[in-house]
mmCIF file of C-alpha atoms and ligand atoms in Angstrom:
data_model
loop_
_atom_site.group_PDB
_atom_site.id
_atom_site.type_symbol
_atom_site.label_atom_id
_atom_site.label_comp_id
_atom_site.label_asym_id
_atom_site.label_seq_id
_atom_site.Cartn_x
_atom_site.Cartn_y
_atom_site.Cartn_z
ATOM 1 C CA UNK A 257 107.000 -9.939 -3.625
ATOM 2 C CA UNK A 258 108.016 -6.622 -2.137
ATOM 3 C CA UNK A 259 110.097 -6.565 1.032
ATOM 4 C CA UNK A 260 107.157 -5.346 3.029
ATOM 5 C CA UNK A 261 104.833 -8.138 1.840
ATOM 6 C CA UNK A 262 107.580 -10.658 2.549
ATOM 7 C CA UNK A 263 107.909 -9.314 6.102
ATOM 8 C CA UNK A 264 104.146 -9.534 6.637
ATOM 9 C CA UNK A 265 104.013 -13.149 5.441
ATOM 10 C CA UNK A 266 106.967 -14.022 7.672
ATOM 11 C CA UNK A 267 105.453 -12.283 10.687
ATOM 12 C CA UNK A 268 101.865 -13.453 10.363
ATOM 13 C CA UNK A 269 102.010 -16.823 8.585
ATOM 14 C CA UNK A 270 101.644 -18.554 11.951
ATOM 15 C CA UNK A 271 98.638 -16.422 12.753
ATOM 16 C CA UNK A 272 96.695 -17.846 9.796
ATOM 17 C CA UNK A 273 97.302 -21.371 11.112
ATOM 18 C CA UNK A 274 96.209 -20.270 14.604
ATOM 19 C CA UNK A 275 93.045 -18.711 13.125
ATOM 20 C CA UNK A 276 92.116 -21.909 11.288
ATOM 21 C CA UNK A 277 92.610 -24.076 14.406
ATOM 22 C CA UNK A 278 90.885 -21.561 16.701
ATOM 23 C CA UNK A 279 87.953 -21.188 14.302
ATOM 24 C CA UNK A 280 87.471 -24.964 14.062
ATOM 25 C CA UNK A 281 87.365 -25.322 17.856
ATOM 26 C CA UNK A 282 85.217 -22.238 18.538
ATOM 27 C CA UNK A 283 82.681 -22.831 15.759
ATOM 28 C CA UNK A 284 82.500 -26.495 16.828
ATOM 29 C CA UNK A 285 81.588 -25.417 20.370
ATOM 30 C CA UNK A 286 79.061 -22.916 18.991
ATOM 31 C CA UNK A 287 77.475 -25.662 16.868
ATOM 32 C CA UNK A 288 77.198 -27.875 19.963
ATOM 33 C CA UNK A 289 75.468 -25.055 21.856
ATOM 34 C CA UNK A 290 73.072 -24.375 18.980
ATOM 35 C CA UNK A 291 72.251 -28.103 18.697
ATOM 36 C CA UNK A 292 71.367 -28.102 22.392
ATOM 37 C CA UNK A 293 69.177 -25.027 22.114
ATOM 38 C CA UNK A 294 66.428 -24.841 24.755
ATOM 39 C CA UNK A 295 62.853 -25.396 23.675
ATOM 40 C CA UNK A 296 61.620 -23.464 20.625
ATOM 41 C CA UNK A 297 57.942 -23.329 21.506
ATOM 42 C CA UNK A 298 56.441 -20.842 19.053
ATOM 43 C CA UNK A 299 56.537 -19.746 15.419
ATOM 44 C CA UNK A 300 58.252 -16.545 16.582
ATOM 45 C CA UNK A 301 60.894 -18.491 18.541
ATOM 46 C CA UNK A 302 62.130 -20.081 15.301
ATOM 47 C CA UNK A 303 62.558 -16.656 13.709
ATOM 48 C CA UNK A 304 64.499 -15.216 16.651
ATOM 49 C CA UNK A 305 66.557 -18.411 17.048
ATOM 50 C CA UNK A 306 67.556 -18.246 13.363
ATOM 51 C CA UNK A 307 68.699 -14.659 13.872
ATOM 52 C CA UNK A 308 70.613 -15.516 17.043
ATOM 53 C CA UNK A 309 72.271 -18.532 15.416
ATOM 54 C CA UNK A 310 73.473 -16.425 12.500
ATOM 55 C CA UNK A 311 74.819 -13.715 14.812
ATOM 56 C CA UNK A 312 76.561 -16.296 17.034
ATOM 57 C CA UNK A 313 78.408 -17.809 14.023
ATOM 58 C CA UNK A 314 79.488 -14.332 13.006
ATOM 59 C CA UNK A 315 80.461 -13.157 16.503
ATOM 60 C CA UNK A 316 82.531 -16.300 17.109
ATOM 61 C CA UNK A 317 84.427 -15.822 13.840
ATOM 62 C CA UNK A 318 85.199 -12.167 14.621
ATOM 63 C CA UNK A 319 86.098 -12.972 18.230
ATOM 64 C CA UNK A 320 88.605 -15.612 17.116
ATOM 65 C CA UNK A 321 90.136 -13.212 14.575
ATOM 66 C CA UNK A 322 90.546 -10.367 17.073
ATOM 67 C CA UNK A 323 91.342 -12.385 20.217
ATOM 68 C CA UNK A 324 93.621 -14.762 18.312
ATOM 69 C CA UNK A 325 95.576 -11.849 16.838
ATOM 70 C CA UNK A 326 96.121 -10.278 20.254
ATOM 71 C CA UNK A 327 97.324 -13.532 21.838
ATOM 72 C CA UNK A 328 99.485 -14.398 18.823
ATOM 73 C CA UNK A 329 101.154 -10.960 18.772
ATOM 74 C CA UNK A 330 101.739 -11.000 22.539
ATOM 75 C CA UNK A 331 103.634 -14.281 22.208
ATOM 76 C CA UNK A 332 105.304 -13.875 18.815
ATOM 77 C CA UNK A 333 106.521 -10.294 19.270
ATOM 78 C CA UNK A 334 107.280 -10.355 22.988
ATOM 79 C CA UNK A 335 110.504 -8.852 24.322
ATOM 80 C CA UNK A 336 113.092 -11.574 24.747
ATOM 81 C CA UNK A 337 115.902 -11.728 27.296
ATOM 82 C CA UNK A 338 118.692 -9.484 26.085
ATOM 83 C CA UNK A 339 116.406 -7.230 24.034
ATOM 84 C CA UNK A 340 117.119 -3.606 24.670
ATOM 85 C CA UNK A 341 116.231 -0.272 23.165
ATOM 86 C CA UNK A 342 113.256 0.518 20.959
ATOM 87 C CA UNK A 343 112.054 -1.939 18.298
ATOM 88 C CA UNK A 344 113.937 -1.679 15.035
ATOM 89 C CA UNK A 345 110.864 -0.835 13.011
ATOM 90 C CA UNK A 346 107.552 0.511 14.162
ATOM 91 C CA UNK A 347 104.693 2.441 12.598
ATOM 92 C CA UNK A 348 101.556 3.688 14.231
ATOM 93 C CA UNK A 349 99.335 2.175 11.581
ATOM 94 C CA UNK A 350 99.296 0.193 8.387
ATOM 95 C CA UNK A 351 97.101 2.103 5.923
ATOM 96 C CA UNK A 352 95.587 -0.689 3.827
ATOM 97 C CA UNK A 353 94.632 -2.588 6.992
ATOM 98 C CA UNK A 354 92.888 0.460 8.506
ATOM 99 C CA UNK A 355 90.835 0.934 5.338
ATOM 100 C CA UNK A 356 90.035 -2.795 5.136
ATOM 101 C CA UNK A 357 88.872 -2.846 8.793
ATOM 102 C CA UNK A 358 86.712 0.247 8.368
ATOM 103 C CA UNK A 359 85.076 -0.970 5.146
ATOM 104 C CA UNK A 360 84.472 -4.468 6.544
ATOM 105 C CA UNK A 361 82.956 -3.141 9.808
ATOM 106 C CA UNK A 362 80.533 -0.900 7.944
ATOM 107 C CA UNK A 363 79.637 -3.652 5.458
ATOM 108 C CA UNK A 364 79.004 -6.265 8.175
ATOM 109 C CA UNK A 365 76.843 -3.882 10.217
ATOM 110 C CA UNK A 366 74.810 -2.817 7.189
ATOM 111 C CA UNK A 367 74.335 -6.453 6.167
ATOM 112 C CA UNK A 368 73.191 -7.369 9.706
ATOM 113 C CA UNK A 369 70.659 -4.543 9.674
ATOM 114 C CA UNK A 370 69.113 -6.091 6.564
ATOM 115 C CA UNK A 371 69.515 -9.726 7.655
ATOM 116 C CA UNK A 372 68.613 -10.782 10.282
ATOM 117 C CA UNK A 373 67.347 -7.332 11.391
ATOM 118 C CA UNK A 374 64.804 -6.172 8.826
ATOM 119 C CA UNK A 375 64.070 -9.610 7.383
ATOM 120 C CA UNK A 376 63.303 -11.007 10.861
ATOM 121 C CA UNK A 377 61.099 -8.070 11.838
ATOM 122 C CA UNK A 378 59.237 -8.348 8.540
ATOM 123 C CA UNK A 379 58.533 -12.030 9.326
ATOM 124 C CA UNK A 380 57.348 -11.234 12.870
ATOM 125 C CA UNK A 381 55.142 -8.359 11.696
ATOM 126 C CA UNK A 382 53.825 -10.542 8.858
ATOM 127 C CA UNK A 383 52.424 -13.039 11.379
ATOM 128 C CA UNK A 384 50.842 -10.160 13.280
ATOM 129 C CA UNK A 385 49.216 -8.710 10.127
ATOM 130 C CA UNK A 386 47.919 -12.092 8.957
ATOM 131 C CA UNK A 387 46.368 -13.054 12.297
ATOM 132 C CA UNK A 388 42.693 -12.400 11.486
ATOM 133 C CA UNK A 389 41.132 -13.609 14.724
ATOM 134 C CA UNK A 390 43.836 -13.625 17.352
ATOM 135 C CA UNK A 391 42.964 -14.757 20.849
ATOM 136 C CA UNK A 392 43.074 -11.591 22.930
ATOM 137 C CA UNK A 393 44.626 -11.977 26.386
ATOM 138 C CA UNK A 394 44.906 -8.949 28.670
ATOM 139 C CA UNK A 395 48.073 -9.080 30.735
ATOM 140 C CA UNK A 396 48.445 -6.916 33.829
ATOM 141 C CA UNK A 397 51.850 -6.562 35.427
ATOM 142 C CA UNK A 398 52.429 -5.170 38.900
ATOM 143 C CA UNK A 399 55.003 -5.488 41.660
ATOM 144 C CA UNK A 400 55.311 -8.469 41.739
ATOM 145 C CA UNK A 401 52.772 -10.587 39.991
ATOM 146 C CA UNK A 402 50.979 -11.197 36.696
ATOM 147 C CA UNK A 403 47.246 -11.442 36.121
ATOM 148 C CA UNK A 404 45.485 -12.502 32.947
ATOM 149 C CA UNK A 405 42.034 -11.795 31.549
ATOM 150 C CA UNK A 406 40.272 -13.119 28.460
ATOM 151 C CA UNK A 407 37.762 -10.379 27.576
ATOM 152 C CA UNK A 408 35.906 -12.297 24.826
ATOM 153 C CA UNK A 409 35.710 -15.475 26.907
ATOM 154 C CA UNK A 410 34.555 -13.690 30.068
ATOM 155 C CA UNK A 411 37.485 -14.832 32.164
ATOM 156 C CA UNK A 412 38.979 -12.246 34.486
ATOM 157 C CA UNK A 413 42.007 -12.003 36.739
ATOM 158 C CA UNK A 414 43.400 -15.507 36.681
ATOM 159 C CA UNK A 415 46.944 -16.044 37.911
ATOM 160 C CA UNK A 416 47.773 -18.822 35.431
ATOM 161 C CA UNK A 417 48.221 -18.205 31.717
ATOM 162 C CA UNK A 418 46.368 -20.859 29.725
ATOM 163 C CA UNK A 419 46.569 -20.771 25.913
ATOM 164 C CA UNK A 420 45.713 -23.034 22.996
ATOM 165 C CA UNK A 421 48.400 -24.431 20.706
ATOM 166 C CA UNK A 422 48.601 -23.302 17.058
ATOM 167 C CA UNK A 423 46.630 -20.059 17.399
ATOM 168 C CA UNK A 424 48.107 -16.571 17.317
ATOM 169 C CA UNK A 425 47.579 -14.747 20.588
ATOM 170 C CA UNK A 426 47.462 -10.982 20.967
ATOM 171 C CA UNK A 427 48.830 -10.233 24.420
ATOM 172 C CA UNK A 428 47.664 -6.786 25.483
ATOM 173 C CA UNK A 429 50.213 -5.575 27.989
ATOM 174 C CA UNK A 430 49.575 -3.090 30.789
ATOM 175 C CA UNK A 431 51.312 -2.238 34.058
ATOM 176 C CA UNK A 432 49.824 -0.808 37.256
ATOM 177 C CA UNK A 433 53.084 0.610 38.559
ATOM 178 C CA UNK A 434 56.629 0.508 37.155
ATOM 179 C CA UNK A 435 58.124 -0.962 33.984
ATOM 180 C CA UNK A 436 58.110 -4.757 33.620
ATOM 181 C CA UNK A 437 58.816 -7.098 30.723
ATOM 182 C CA UNK A 438 56.565 -9.900 29.551
ATOM 183 C CA UNK A 439 58.624 -12.936 28.603
ATOM 184 C CA UNK A 440 57.955 -16.641 28.141
ATOM 185 C CA UNK A 441 61.447 -18.045 27.434
ATOM 186 C CA UNK A 442 60.150 -20.934 25.318
ATOM 187 C CA UNK A 443 58.375 -18.499 22.985
ATOM 188 C CA UNK A 444 61.540 -16.622 22.054
ATOM 189 C CA UNK A 445 60.087 -13.098 22.108
ATOM 190 C CA UNK A 446 59.399 -10.542 24.835
ATOM 191 C CA UNK A 447 58.194 -7.013 25.263
ATOM 192 C CA UNK A 448 58.608 -4.235 27.820
ATOM 193 C CA UNK A 449 55.455 -3.207 29.646
ATOM 194 C CA UNK A 450 55.488 0.581 30.104
ATOM 195 C CA UNK A 451 53.372 2.690 32.496
ATOM 196 C CA UNK A 452 50.517 4.547 30.738
ATOM 197 C CA UNK A 453 51.017 2.573 27.538
ATOM 198 C CA UNK A 454 49.125 -0.323 26.044
ATOM 199 C CA UNK A 455 51.476 -2.563 24.117
ATOM 200 C CA UNK A 456 50.948 -5.727 22.087
ATOM 201 C CA UNK A 457 52.964 -8.907 21.711
ATOM 202 C CA UNK A 458 51.891 -11.557 19.201
ATOM 203 C CA UNK A 459 52.829 -15.166 19.852
ATOM 204 C CA UNK A 460 51.801 -18.409 18.146
ATOM 205 C CA UNK A 461 52.632 -21.292 20.517
ATOM 206 C CA UNK A 462 53.500 -24.529 18.701
ATOM 207 C CA UNK A 463 54.519 -26.862 21.536
ATOM 208 C CA UNK A 464 52.179 -28.367 24.131
ATOM 209 C CA UNK A 465 53.334 -28.329 27.731
ATOM 210 C CA UNK A 466 53.288 -26.479 30.989
ATOM 211 C CA UNK A 467 55.577 -24.933 33.576
ATOM 212 C CA UNK A 468 55.442 -28.255 35.457
ATOM 213 C CA UNK A 469 56.833 -30.227 32.506
ATOM 214 C CA UNK A 470 59.260 -27.544 31.319
ATOM 215 C CA UNK A 471 60.241 -24.427 33.285
ATOM 216 C CA UNK A 472 61.060 -22.676 29.974
ATOM 217 C CA UNK A 473 57.272 -22.472 29.566
ATOM 218 C CA UNK A 474 56.603 -19.820 32.225
ATOM 219 C CA UNK A 475 55.947 -16.099 32.349
ATOM 220 C CA UNK A 476 59.007 -14.373 33.739
ATOM 221 C CA UNK A 477 59.480 -10.662 34.236
ATOM 222 C CA UNK A 478 62.731 -9.805 32.483
ATOM 223 C CA UNK A 479 63.162 -6.175 33.478
ATOM 224 C CA UNK A 480 64.456 -5.426 36.966
ATOM 225 C CA UNK A 481 61.452 -3.970 38.796
ATOM 226 C CA UNK A 482 62.282 -4.151 42.503
ATOM 227 C CA UNK A 483 62.951 -6.670 45.253
ATOM 228 C CA UNK A 484 60.468 -9.255 44.047
ATOM 229 C CA UNK A 485 61.588 -9.145 40.412
ATOM 230 C CA UNK A 486 63.252 -12.602 40.161
ATOM 231 C CA UNK A 487 60.141 -14.226 41.636
ATOM 232 C CA UNK A 488 57.768 -12.316 39.358
ATOM 233 C CA UNK A 489 56.641 -15.372 37.455
ATOM 234 C CA UNK A 490 53.386 -17.016 36.461
ATOM 235 C CA UNK A 491 52.681 -20.607 35.452
ATOM 236 C CA UNK A 492 51.771 -21.282 31.827
ATOM 237 C CA UNK A 493 49.860 -24.111 30.224
ATOM 238 C CA UNK A 494 49.704 -24.687 26.460
ATOM 239 C CA UNK A 495 46.706 -26.907 25.731
ATOM 240 C CA UNK A 496 45.198 -28.523 22.650
ATOM 241 C CA UNK A 497 42.365 -26.504 21.112
ATOM 242 C CA UNK A 498 39.762 -28.899 22.535
ATOM 243 C CA UNK A 499 41.271 -28.847 26.033
ATOM 244 C CA UNK A 500 41.419 -25.050 25.891
ATOM 245 C CA UNK A 501 37.697 -24.913 25.044
ATOM 246 C CA UNK A 502 36.948 -27.066 28.068
ATOM 247 C CA UNK A 503 39.115 -24.845 30.261
ATOM 248 C CA UNK A 504 37.289 -21.755 29.000
ATOM 249 C CA UNK A 505 33.851 -23.219 29.700
ATOM 250 C CA UNK A 506 34.954 -24.270 33.193
ATOM 251 C CA UNK A 507 36.360 -20.844 34.052
ATOM 252 C CA UNK A 508 34.117 -18.286 32.367
ATOM 253 C CA UNK A 509 31.154 -16.633 33.972
HETATM 254 CU CU1 CU B 266 60.721 -7.481 36.987
#
């Protein structure tokens, strides 16, 4: 072992122990949070939750490495009573570490672009491409309310979003004024609604329920759009296919 390596081991041996303990605690807490994930109420929600879970594991590990190193160095290499003058040995950087950090950062970011980035998008777009007869629901956003129409079913301007379970829905998003964002938290995906644009969001609900039974099943604007933004919500009901048919026949003209 060279003198320099020996110094590094002596200086940072304790840090490795701190990393292991910190990682065990932090990843344990992350696992608890992931186990207590709110409702995953659509096919798409499982895809985005998988991506988020993966990124949380990774972020926690990196956070412990960086944060742990800072805390460890602040304690281990602090100035002690009686210390005076400049440190005996100091360099601005340690070459191999700089190269390692640069290469690792680039590698991790490239890997994340592929998974979960491109893989997840491919899965979401795959559902969209394979949906042969999606249920079309026109969504109109305005300050500060949502209205829904079902063009094929002859239902117009209802203030509650009613959908069947297990069928892919093509939400056609429009806004009458400023930008909004269509989001049902339980469905795990959302999309900005932009003036003078018609945008689409595909969702396949998998869990029955309503805003009354679970507030995660609600439309919520998630882009600040003025005073009424936090209250810009709409109730949602996810029904069985048979119950949805009944609802359609009771509400269509
Ligand atoms: Cu808003």
